[in-house]
Amino acid sequence: MSITRRQFVAASGLAALTGLAGCAAAADPELGGGANGNANAGGSTPVTNGAAPLADRTLPLPMTPEELRSKARSGGPPKDGIPSIDDPSFVGADGVDFLDPGDPVFGVARDGVVKAYPQKILAQHEIVNDNLGDLPVAVTYCPLTGTAQGFERGGTTFGVSGRLINNNLVMYDRDTEAWWPQILATSIPGPWNGEPGTSSLREFRLVWTTWAQWRALHPNTKVLSTDTGFAKNYGRDPYGSYNPVGGYYSNENTLFETLSQDDRFSKKRVFMGARTPDGAVAFDKAALLEDRIMSGELGGTPLVAIADRRLDTGYVYLNPDELSVTVDGDAVVVDGETYEPDALPLAGIHTFDAMWFAWHGYYPDTNVYA
């Protein structure tokens, strides 16, 4: 389909939402890591007090940074045309009247801070520059690839570049102006800077779940408020719906060219993807939730994927010693000891939901388990 995101919004009967078209637990087990500051379309919010902290090792790219940049195309809105939320406000669970039980939220529980970011708000902003306690973070979401990811941001903030690669959000940071394709979490040269070098961001896990499930597990959660400072209709998603699933999220169309083609699975099928500098792996989410436990391999090292039915999500762990891992009800048994699914005594790999076409486009050599 060769249409812009703005044309897609208009065709969906939501043209009034101008500039909306989105890209458009106690311990995190994953590896790796004033005034409203929103910039006007075409501009940026200057940041001069420090760049984002970087991971110790750089994640793999499917091609050179220069080749990736050549694949970038405009999604319609210009730089910052989709405004990030830079001064977020939150309400308690009892103050939420804009979410139905089955509505998706992206949850984080870290260092005593518990927050939920509704998909229906992120669909129109894509980036929330926030803090988890004393830790500055960026919560990011790309509607076109179904990916919600968290990054440490240091003294900078992230904005929406207006470009897409593989239909995926390309962020930029306001300190270096480098481009950061969201799924890759790794810098490439942008049009506003020189050669920034290739490095990866420190990531943290966002759990894609429903409002009912997140609230049941975390009744004291804070929730991103619709009081964002922008005049948006957060009751409608320009691409379709997740509750129930419909529109863009349920068909085989992509708005722009993908980096690769693979017809083993439907394009929008959801996988739990994990990658390290040693390679990438993908577990079919529905299969994982049904089987509860799946085994695999990444870079020659055995893996185990565990479902967490409390939140309908999953976690991927390295298991180099091939310890015995089984499930017992909602608990996981590792060598005779019982653990919660998100707290196994194994090295966790950063894992997140992704549509199949998006994951395969960036990681065509991924190991796949379905």
mmCIF file of C-alpha atoms in Angstrom:
data_model
loop_
_atom_site.group_PDB
_atom_site.id
_atom_site.type_symbol
_atom_site.label_atom_id
_atom_site.label_comp_id
_atom_site.label_asym_id
_atom_site.label_seq_id
_atom_site.Cartn_x
_atom_site.Cartn_y
_atom_site.Cartn_z
ATOM 1 C CA MET A 1 0.000 0.000 0.000
ATOM 2 C CA SER A 2 1.576 3.269 -1.069
ATOM 3 C CA ILE A 3 -0.257 5.851 1.036
ATOM 4 C CA THR A 4 0.934 8.113 3.788
ATOM 5 C CA ARG A 5 -0.187 7.738 7.377
ATOM 6 C CA ARG A 6 -2.023 11.035 7.086
ATOM 7 C CA GLN A 7 -3.953 9.693 4.081
ATOM 8 C CA PHE A 8 -4.708 6.545 6.044
ATOM 9 C CA VAL A 9 -6.164 8.584 8.883
ATOM 10 C CA ALA A 10 -8.307 10.557 6.437
ATOM 11 C CA ALA A 11 -9.485 7.395 4.728
ATOM 12 C CA SER A 12 -10.447 6.006 8.126
ATOM 13 C CA GLY A 13 -12.787 8.947 8.721
ATOM 14 C CA LEU A 14 -10.559 10.511 11.384
ATOM 15 C CA ALA A 15 -8.923 13.290 9.421
ATOM 16 C CA ALA A 16 -9.642 15.714 12.249
ATOM 17 C CA LEU A 17 -6.930 14.027 14.257
ATOM 18 C CA THR A 18 -4.279 15.870 12.275
ATOM 19 C CA GLY A 19 -0.724 14.841 12.994
ATOM 20 C CA LEU A 20 -1.871 11.833 15.003
ATOM 21 C CA ALA A 21 -0.941 9.076 12.590
ATOM 22 C CA GLY A 22 1.222 6.997 14.841
ATOM 23 C CA CYS A 23 4.415 5.176 13.817
ATOM 24 C CA ALA A 24 2.643 5.726 13.818
ATOM 25 C CA ALA A 25 7.966 -7.031 39.826
ATOM 26 C CA ALA A 26 10.711 -5.901 42.167
ATOM 27 C CA ALA A 27 13.609 -6.622 39.862
ATOM 28 C CA ASP A 28 13.759 -6.419 36.105
ATOM 29 C CA PRO A 29 15.138 -9.720 34.767
ATOM 30 C CA GLU A 30 16.103 -8.274 31.397
ATOM 31 C CA LEU A 31 19.649 -7.917 30.132
ATOM 32 C CA GLY A 32 21.008 -4.697 28.696
ATOM 33 C CA GLY A 33 20.061 -2.501 30.117
ATOM 34 C CA GLY A 34 8.858 22.074 34.258
ATOM 35 C CA ALA A 35 6.587 23.585 31.616
ATOM 36 C CA ASN A 36 5.230 21.421 28.860
ATOM 37 C CA GLY A 37 8.275 20.858 26.677
ATOM 38 C CA ASN A 38 6.546 19.531 23.568
ATOM 39 C CA ALA A 39 8.012 20.966 20.411
ATOM 40 C CA ASN A 40 5.960 22.368 17.594
ATOM 41 C CA ALA A 41 5.785 20.483 14.324
ATOM 42 C CA GLY A 42 9.026 20.836 12.432
ATOM 43 C CA GLY A 43 11.005 21.925 15.482
ATOM 44 C CA SER A 44 12.546 20.313 18.523
ATOM 45 C CA THR A 45 12.987 20.860 22.227
ATOM 46 C CA PRO A 46 16.676 21.590 22.859
ATOM 47 C CA VAL A 47 18.370 19.481 25.503
ATOM 48 C CA THR A 48 21.882 20.290 26.605
ATOM 49 C CA ASN A 49 22.362 18.382 29.859
ATOM 50 C CA GLY A 50 23.467 14.971 28.674
ATOM 51 C CA ALA A 51 22.951 12.207 26.169
ATOM 52 C CA ALA A 52 21.154 8.942 26.753
ATOM 53 C CA PRO A 53 23.135 6.210 28.557
ATOM 54 C CA LEU A 54 24.270 3.364 26.332
ATOM 55 C CA ALA A 55 24.326 -0.403 26.680
ATOM 56 C CA ASP A 56 27.646 -2.170 27.198
ATOM 57 C CA ARG A 57 27.310 -4.080 23.930
ATOM 58 C CA THR A 58 25.806 -3.037 20.610
ATOM 59 C CA LEU A 59 22.831 -4.941 19.238
ATOM 60 C CA PRO A 60 22.977 -6.339 15.688
ATOM 61 C CA LEU A 61 21.741 -4.423 12.646
ATOM 62 C CA PRO A 62 20.334 -6.136 9.534
ATOM 63 C CA MET A 63 22.489 -3.941 7.283
ATOM 64 C CA THR A 64 24.903 -1.037 7.611
ATOM 65 C CA PRO A 65 23.649 2.111 9.352
ATOM 66 C CA GLU A 66 23.924 4.001 6.052
ATOM 67 C CA GLU A 67 21.831 1.385 4.251
ATOM 68 C CA LEU A 68 19.219 1.557 6.983
ATOM 69 C CA ARG A 69 19.030 5.319 6.667
ATOM 70 C CA SER A 70 18.496 4.923 2.911
ATOM 71 C CA LYS A 71 15.423 2.784 3.701
ATOM 72 C CA ALA A 72 13.827 5.542 5.769
ATOM 73 C CA ARG A 73 10.765 7.267 4.373
ATOM 74 C CA SER A 74 8.347 9.913 5.536
ATOM 75 C CA GLY A 75 5.266 8.670 7.318
ATOM 76 C CA GLY A 76 3.390 11.912 6.617
ATOM 77 C CA PRO A 77 3.785 14.151 9.677
ATOM 78 C CA PRO A 78 7.112 16.047 9.884
ATOM 79 C CA LYS A 79 9.655 15.949 12.670
ATOM 80 C CA ASP A 80 7.750 16.325 15.967
ATOM 81 C CA GLY A 81 4.508 16.429 13.962
ATOM 82 C CA ILE A 82 3.478 13.575 16.227
ATOM 83 C CA PRO A 83 4.151 15.266 19.579
ATOM 84 C CA SER A 84 5.823 13.380 22.381
ATOM 85 C CA ILE A 85 4.406 13.801 25.883
ATOM 86 C CA ASP A 86 7.153 15.545 27.817
ATOM 87 C CA ASP A 87 5.219 16.560 30.925
ATOM 88 C CA PRO A 88 3.056 13.517 31.720
ATOM 89 C CA SER A 89 0.486 13.390 34.492
ATOM 90 C CA PHE A 90 -0.888 10.298 36.197
ATOM 91 C CA VAL A 91 -3.989 9.223 38.079
ATOM 92 C CA GLY A 92 -4.630 6.384 40.488
ATOM 93 C CA ALA A 93 -6.431 3.251 39.384
ATOM 94 C CA ASP A 94 -9.677 4.418 40.992
ATOM 95 C CA GLY A 95 -9.534 7.631 38.956
ATOM 96 C CA VAL A 96 -9.474 5.847 35.584
ATOM 97 C CA ASP A 97 -12.774 6.218 33.725
ATOM 98 C CA PHE A 98 -11.427 6.050 30.174
ATOM 99 C CA LEU A 99 -10.337 2.407 30.009
ATOM 100 C CA ASP A 100 -12.409 -0.720 29.515
ATOM 101 C CA PRO A 101 -11.180 -3.952 31.152
ATOM 102 C CA GLY A 102 -9.871 -5.374 27.874
ATOM 103 C CA ASP A 103 -8.063 -2.241 26.693
ATOM 104 C CA PRO A 104 -4.304 -2.713 26.223
ATOM 105 C CA VAL A 105 -1.862 -1.009 28.553
ATOM 106 C CA PHE A 106 1.923 -1.098 28.722
ATOM 107 C CA GLY A 107 2.931 -1.743 32.310
ATOM 108 C CA VAL A 108 6.172 -1.359 34.222
ATOM 109 C CA ALA A 109 6.963 -2.326 37.813
ATOM 110 C CA ARG A 110 10.484 -1.293 38.708
ATOM 111 C CA ASP A 111 12.213 -0.251 41.922
ATOM 112 C CA GLY A 112 8.919 0.252 43.723
ATOM 113 C CA VAL A 113 7.382 2.332 40.911
ATOM 114 C CA VAL A 114 4.325 0.868 39.167
ATOM 115 C CA LYS A 115 2.820 2.605 36.130
ATOM 116 C CA ALA A 116 0.585 1.801 33.188
ATOM 117 C CA TYR A 117 0.592 3.603 29.835
ATOM 118 C CA PRO A 118 -2.656 3.106 27.862
ATOM 119 C CA GLN A 119 -2.227 2.088 24.232
ATOM 120 C CA LYS A 120 -5.019 4.455 23.173
ATOM 121 C CA ILE A 121 -2.967 7.432 24.413
ATOM 122 C CA LEU A 122 0.380 6.224 23.070
ATOM 123 C CA ALA A 123 -1.186 5.607 19.638
ATOM 124 C CA GLN A 124 -1.411 9.390 19.247
ATOM 125 C CA HIS A 125 1.947 10.386 20.761
ATOM 126 C CA GLU A 126 4.249 7.352 20.419
ATOM 127 C CA ILE A 127 6.715 8.641 23.023
ATOM 128 C CA VAL A 128 6.322 9.621 26.683
ATOM 129 C CA ASN A 129 9.388 11.178 28.306
ATOM 130 C CA ASP A 130 8.891 10.243 31.930
ATOM 131 C CA ASN A 131 10.684 9.283 35.137
ATOM 132 C CA LEU A 132 10.534 6.052 37.112
ATOM 133 C CA GLY A 133 11.511 7.403 40.485
ATOM 134 C CA ASP A 134 14.885 9.045 39.868
ATOM 135 C CA LEU A 135 15.421 7.274 36.539
ATOM 136 C CA PRO A 136 14.627 9.326 33.407
ATOM 137 C CA VAL A 137 13.030 7.083 30.793
ATOM 138 C CA ALA A 138 11.302 7.132 27.429
ATOM 139 C CA VAL A 139 8.237 4.934 26.991
ATOM 140 C CA THR A 140 7.734 4.318 23.279
ATOM 141 C CA TYR A 141 5.098 2.665 21.093
ATOM 142 C CA CYS A 142 4.786 2.107 17.364
ATOM 143 C CA PRO A 143 1.217 1.272 16.243
ATOM 144 C CA LEU A 144 2.335 0.029 12.839
ATOM 145 C CA THR A 145 4.594 -2.704 14.255
ATOM 146 C CA GLY A 146 2.835 -3.364 17.575
ATOM 147 C CA THR A 147 5.968 -2.705 19.630
ATOM 148 C CA ALA A 148 6.096 -1.075 23.071
ATOM 149 C CA GLN A 149 9.609 -0.512 24.419
ATOM 150 C CA GLY A 150 11.215 1.337 27.287
ATOM 151 C CA PHE A 151 14.588 3.111 27.200
ATOM 152 C CA GLU A 152 16.714 4.997 29.678
ATOM 153 C CA ARG A 153 17.138 8.578 28.403
ATOM 154 C CA GLY A 154 19.613 10.232 30.741
ATOM 155 C CA GLY A 155 19.501 14.011 30.426
ATOM 156 C CA THR A 156 17.916 14.080 26.990
ATOM 157 C CA THR A 157 14.411 13.516 25.661
ATOM 158 C CA PHE A 158 13.249 11.597 22.621
ATOM 159 C CA GLY A 159 11.007 12.803 19.833
ATOM 160 C CA VAL A 160 9.314 11.381 16.739
ATOM 161 C CA SER A 161 11.492 11.993 13.682
ATOM 162 C CA GLY A 162 8.640 11.695 11.190
ATOM 163 C CA ARG A 163 10.446 8.851 9.442
ATOM 164 C CA LEU A 164 9.783 5.123 9.346
ATOM 165 C CA ILE A 165 12.007 2.166 8.550
ATOM 166 C CA ASN A 166 10.325 -1.213 8.066
ATOM 167 C CA ASN A 167 7.069 0.596 9.048
ATOM 168 C CA ASN A 168 8.676 1.120 12.454
ATOM 169 C CA LEU A 169 8.980 4.340 14.448
ATOM 170 C CA VAL A 170 12.309 6.127 14.085
ATOM 171 C CA MET A 171 12.980 8.175 17.204
ATOM 172 C CA TYR A 172 15.558 10.917 17.532
ATOM 173 C CA ASP A 173 17.169 12.169 20.700
ATOM 174 C CA ARG A 174 17.307 15.900 21.301
ATOM 175 C CA ASP A 175 20.874 15.885 22.554
ATOM 176 C CA THR A 176 22.717 14.347 19.594
ATOM 177 C CA GLU A 177 19.923 14.435 16.949
ATOM 178 C CA ALA A 178 20.823 10.843 16.059
ATOM 179 C CA TRP A 179 18.153 8.525 14.709
ATOM 180 C CA TRP A 180 17.121 5.469 16.749
ATOM 181 C CA PRO A 181 14.883 2.904 14.999
ATOM 182 C CA GLN A 182 12.718 1.741 17.882
ATOM 183 C CA ILE A 183 12.914 -2.039 17.481
ATOM 184 C CA LEU A 184 16.646 -1.979 16.795
ATOM 185 C CA ALA A 185 17.326 0.345 19.786
ATOM 186 C CA THR A 186 20.544 1.258 17.969
ATOM 187 C CA SER A 187 21.660 4.574 16.480
ATOM 188 C CA ILE A 188 22.073 5.350 12.807
ATOM 189 C CA PRO A 189 23.014 8.655 11.168
ATOM 190 C CA GLY A 190 20.175 11.144 10.908
ATOM 191 C CA PRO A 191 19.800 14.131 8.585
ATOM 192 C CA TRP A 192 20.525 16.574 11.397
ATOM 193 C CA ASN A 193 23.859 15.163 12.529
ATOM 194 C CA GLY A 194 27.045 13.692 11.174
ATOM 195 C CA GLU A 195 28.223 10.203 11.951
ATOM 196 C CA PRO A 196 27.152 9.496 15.540
ATOM 197 C CA GLY A 197 28.680 6.024 15.602
ATOM 198 C CA THR A 198 26.629 2.917 16.225
ATOM 199 C CA SER A 199 25.552 2.219 19.787
ATOM 200 C CA SER A 200 22.543 0.755 21.560
ATOM 201 C CA LEU A 201 20.314 2.183 24.266
ATOM 202 C CA ARG A 202 19.738 0.714 27.702
ATOM 203 C CA GLU A 203 16.324 -0.928 27.663
ATOM 204 C CA PHE A 204 13.758 -1.901 30.258
ATOM 205 C CA ARG A 205 10.714 -4.112 29.947
ATOM 206 C CA LEU A 206 7.213 -2.848 29.242
ATOM 207 C CA VAL A 207 4.558 -5.553 29.584
ATOM 208 C CA TRP A 208 1.788 -5.527 26.980
ATOM 209 C CA THR A 209 -1.317 -6.624 28.869
ATOM 210 C CA THR A 210 -4.893 -5.521 29.535
ATOM 211 C CA TRP A 211 -6.090 -2.923 31.986
ATOM 212 C CA ALA A 212 -8.033 -5.559 33.951
ATOM 213 C CA GLN A 213 -5.041 -7.880 34.257
ATOM 214 C CA TRP A 214 -2.585 -5.134 35.190
ATOM 215 C CA ARG A 215 -4.906 -3.637 37.796
ATOM 216 C CA ALA A 216 -5.611 -7.054 39.333
ATOM 217 C CA LEU A 217 -1.881 -7.694 39.819
ATOM 218 C CA HIS A 218 -0.983 -4.076 40.667
ATOM 219 C CA PRO A 219 -4.016 -2.404 42.330
ATOM 220 C CA ASN A 220 -1.914 0.603 43.401
ATOM 221 C CA THR A 221 -0.682 1.367 39.899
ATOM 222 C CA LYS A 222 -0.533 4.881 38.520
ATOM 223 C CA VAL A 223 -1.953 5.397 35.025
ATOM 224 C CA LEU A 224 -0.972 7.911 32.378
ATOM 225 C CA SER A 225 -3.758 10.490 32.278
ATOM 226 C CA THR A 226 -5.588 11.785 29.217
ATOM 227 C CA ASP A 227 -4.715 15.249 30.555
ATOM 228 C CA THR A 228 -1.725 15.479 28.231
ATOM 229 C CA GLY A 229 -1.947 19.145 27.284
ATOM 230 C CA PHE A 230 -3.110 18.237 23.772
ATOM 231 C CA ALA A 231 -6.607 18.322 22.279
ATOM 232 C CA LYS A 232 -6.890 14.667 21.281
ATOM 233 C CA ASN A 233 -9.768 12.232 21.134
ATOM 234 C CA TYR A 234 -8.266 9.366 23.080
ATOM 235 C CA GLY A 235 -11.438 7.333 22.716
ATOM 236 C CA ARG A 236 -10.644 6.426 19.128
ATOM 237 C CA ASP A 237 -7.667 4.758 17.502
ATOM 238 C CA PRO A 238 -7.071 5.904 13.899
ATOM 239 C CA TYR A 239 -5.867 2.457 12.858
ATOM 240 C CA GLY A 240 -8.552 0.223 14.282
ATOM 241 C CA SER A 241 -9.093 -1.416 17.650
ATOM 242 C CA TYR A 242 -7.508 -3.920 19.983
ATOM 243 C CA ASN A 243 -10.661 -4.388 22.040
ATOM 244 C CA PRO A 244 -11.930 -6.145 19.945
ATOM 245 C CA VAL A 245 -9.099 -6.530 17.418
ATOM 246 C CA GLY A 246 -9.983 -4.892 14.114
ATOM 247 C CA GLY A 247 -8.808 -2.575 11.358
ATOM 248 C CA TYR A 248 -5.095 -2.367 10.617
ATOM 249 C CA TYR A 249 -4.281 -4.632 13.545
ATOM 250 C CA SER A 250 -6.219 -7.569 12.096
ATOM 251 C CA ASN A 251 -5.553 -7.471 8.337
ATOM 252 C CA GLU A 252 -2.577 -8.319 6.129
ATOM 253 C CA ASN A 253 -1.883 -4.795 4.879
ATOM 254 C CA THR A 254 1.120 -2.704 5.828
ATOM 255 C CA LEU A 255 1.212 0.994 5.064
ATOM 256 C CA PHE A 256 4.740 0.960 3.686
ATOM 257 C CA GLU A 257 7.300 -1.406 2.261
ATOM 258 C CA THR A 258 8.765 -3.992 4.602
ATOM 259 C CA LEU A 259 12.450 -4.871 4.708
ATOM 260 C CA SER A 260 11.785 -8.517 3.894
ATOM 261 C CA GLN A 261 8.975 -10.905 3.038
ATOM 262 C CA ASP A 262 8.181 -14.147 4.830
ATOM 263 C CA ASP A 263 4.875 -15.960 4.372
ATOM 264 C CA ARG A 264 5.272 -18.636 7.057
ATOM 265 C CA PHE A 265 2.973 -16.616 9.303
ATOM 266 C CA SER A 266 0.420 -13.831 8.878
ATOM 267 C CA LYS A 267 2.032 -10.397 8.915
ATOM 268 C CA LYS A 268 0.326 -9.184 12.103
ATOM 269 C CA ARG A 269 0.769 -12.400 14.098
ATOM 270 C CA VAL A 270 2.306 -11.523 17.456
ATOM 271 C CA PHE A 271 5.641 -12.968 18.497
ATOM 272 C CA MET A 272 7.655 -12.506 21.653
ATOM 273 C CA GLY A 273 10.979 -11.317 20.272
ATOM 274 C CA ALA A 274 14.331 -11.310 22.045
ATOM 275 C CA ARG A 275 17.755 -10.329 20.740
ATOM 276 C CA THR A 276 21.303 -9.974 21.997
ATOM 277 C CA PRO A 277 24.554 -9.117 20.197
ATOM 278 C CA ASP A 278 24.735 -12.862 19.499
ATOM 279 C CA GLY A 279 21.486 -13.146 17.548
ATOM 280 C CA ALA A 280 17.691 -13.061 17.676
ATOM 281 C CA VAL A 281 14.874 -15.419 18.570
ATOM 282 C CA ALA A 282 11.087 -15.267 18.297
ATOM 283 C CA PHE A 283 8.444 -17.305 20.131
ATOM 284 C CA ASP A 284 4.871 -17.344 18.867
ATOM 285 C CA LYS A 285 2.942 -15.645 21.654
ATOM 286 C CA ALA A 286 -0.271 -17.654 21.334
ATOM 287 C CA ALA A 287 1.673 -20.931 21.313
ATOM 288 C CA LEU A 288 3.696 -19.883 24.345
ATOM 289 C CA LEU A 289 0.579 -18.946 26.310
ATOM 290 C CA GLU A 290 -0.971 -22.299 25.448
ATOM 291 C CA ASP A 291 2.086 -24.481 26.066
ATOM 292 C CA ARG A 292 3.270 -22.475 29.111
ATOM 293 C CA ILE A 293 6.923 -23.335 28.426
ATOM 294 C CA MET A 294 9.000 -23.565 25.239
ATOM 295 C CA SER A 295 12.662 -24.285 24.572
ATOM 296 C CA GLY A 296 14.941 -22.756 21.974
ATOM 297 C CA GLU A 297 18.440 -21.617 21.176
ATOM 298 C CA LEU A 298 20.190 -18.301 20.527
ATOM 299 C CA GLY A 299 23.770 -18.152 19.304
ATOM 300 C CA GLY A 300 24.300 -21.757 20.346
ATOM 301 C CA THR A 301 23.063 -21.173 23.917
ATOM 302 C CA PRO A 302 19.917 -23.001 25.115
ATOM 303 C CA LEU A 303 16.922 -20.845 26.024
ATOM 304 C CA VAL A 304 13.685 -21.318 27.871
ATOM 305 C CA ALA A 305 10.578 -19.180 27.324
ATOM 306 C CA ILE A 306 8.010 -18.995 30.106
ATOM 307 C CA ALA A 307 4.415 -17.783 29.885
ATOM 308 C CA ASP A 308 2.933 -15.539 32.550
ATOM 309 C CA ARG A 309 -0.828 -16.047 32.366
ATOM 310 C CA ARG A 310 -1.436 -13.403 35.017
ATOM 311 C CA LEU A 311 -0.648 -10.790 32.366
ATOM 312 C CA ASP A 312 -0.780 -12.887 29.168
ATOM 313 C CA THR A 313 2.864 -12.246 28.445
ATOM 314 C CA GLY A 314 6.117 -14.168 28.352
ATOM 315 C CA TYR A 315 9.770 -14.054 29.406
ATOM 316 C CA VAL A 316 12.865 -15.510 27.751
ATOM 317 C CA TYR A 317 15.859 -16.753 29.732
ATOM 318 C CA LEU A 318 19.271 -18.117 28.876
ATOM 319 C CA ASN A 319 19.673 -21.649 30.206
ATOM 320 C CA PRO A 320 23.286 -22.603 29.342
ATOM 321 C CA ASP A 321 23.430 -25.348 31.984
ATOM 322 C CA GLU A 322 20.106 -26.771 30.765
ATOM 323 C CA LEU A 323 18.602 -26.760 34.245
ATOM 324 C CA SER A 324 15.295 -28.532 34.700
ATOM 325 C CA VAL A 325 12.498 -25.991 34.174
ATOM 326 C CA THR A 326 8.844 -27.022 34.521
ATOM 327 C CA VAL A 327 5.545 -25.339 35.312
ATOM 328 C CA ASP A 328 3.322 -26.035 38.293
ATOM 329 C CA GLY A 329 0.077 -24.094 38.118
ATOM 330 C CA ASP A 330 1.007 -20.426 37.808
ATOM 331 C CA ALA A 331 4.480 -21.038 39.238
ATOM 332 C CA VAL A 332 7.706 -22.197 37.600
ATOM 333 C CA VAL A 333 9.937 -24.877 39.113
ATOM 334 C CA VAL A 334 13.681 -24.632 38.460
ATOM 335 C CA ASP A 335 15.717 -27.521 39.842
ATOM 336 C CA GLY A 336 13.112 -28.153 42.519
ATOM 337 C CA GLU A 337 12.683 -24.537 43.637
ATOM 338 C CA THR A 338 9.542 -22.498 42.865
ATOM 339 C CA TYR A 339 9.610 -19.039 41.287
ATOM 340 C CA GLU A 340 7.309 -16.500 39.686
ATOM 341 C CA PRO A 341 7.520 -16.478 35.844
ATOM 342 C CA ASP A 342 9.302 -13.107 35.822
ATOM 343 C CA ALA A 343 11.853 -13.993 38.503
ATOM 344 C CA LEU A 344 13.680 -17.162 37.481
ATOM 345 C CA PRO A 345 17.292 -17.612 38.708
ATOM 346 C CA LEU A 346 18.495 -17.401 35.106
ATOM 347 C CA ALA A 347 19.778 -14.535 32.976
ATOM 348 C CA GLY A 348 16.801 -12.891 31.311
ATOM 349 C CA ILE A 349 16.879 -11.483 27.796
ATOM 350 C CA HIS A 350 14.972 -8.299 26.989
ATOM 351 C CA THR A 351 11.712 -9.480 25.378
ATOM 352 C CA PHE A 352 8.810 -7.643 23.776
ATOM 353 C CA ASP A 353 5.754 -8.161 21.551
ATOM 354 C CA ALA A 354 6.163 -7.516 17.826
ATOM 355 C CA MET A 355 4.212 -8.172 14.656
ATOM 356 C CA TRP A 356 5.812 -10.932 12.612
ATOM 357 C CA PHE A 357 6.582 -8.822 9.529
ATOM 358 C CA ALA A 358 8.361 -6.221 11.663
ATOM 359 C CA TRP A 359 10.461 -8.695 13.604
ATOM 360 C CA HIS A 360 11.453 -10.708 10.520
ATOM 361 C CA GLY A 361 12.193 -7.524 8.572
ATOM 362 C CA TYR A 362 14.829 -6.467 11.087
ATOM 363 C CA TYR A 363 15.979 -9.967 12.049
ATOM 364 C CA PRO A 364 15.606 -12.174 8.954
ATOM 365 C CA ASP A 365 17.931 -14.827 10.420
ATOM 366 C CA THR A 366 15.950 -15.100 13.654
ATOM 367 C CA ASN A 367 15.334 -18.505 15.192
ATOM 368 C CA VAL A 368 11.583 -19.092 15.266
ATOM 369 C CA TYR A 369 9.540 -21.296 17.597
ATOM 370 C CA ALA A 370 5.787 -21.696 17.059
#
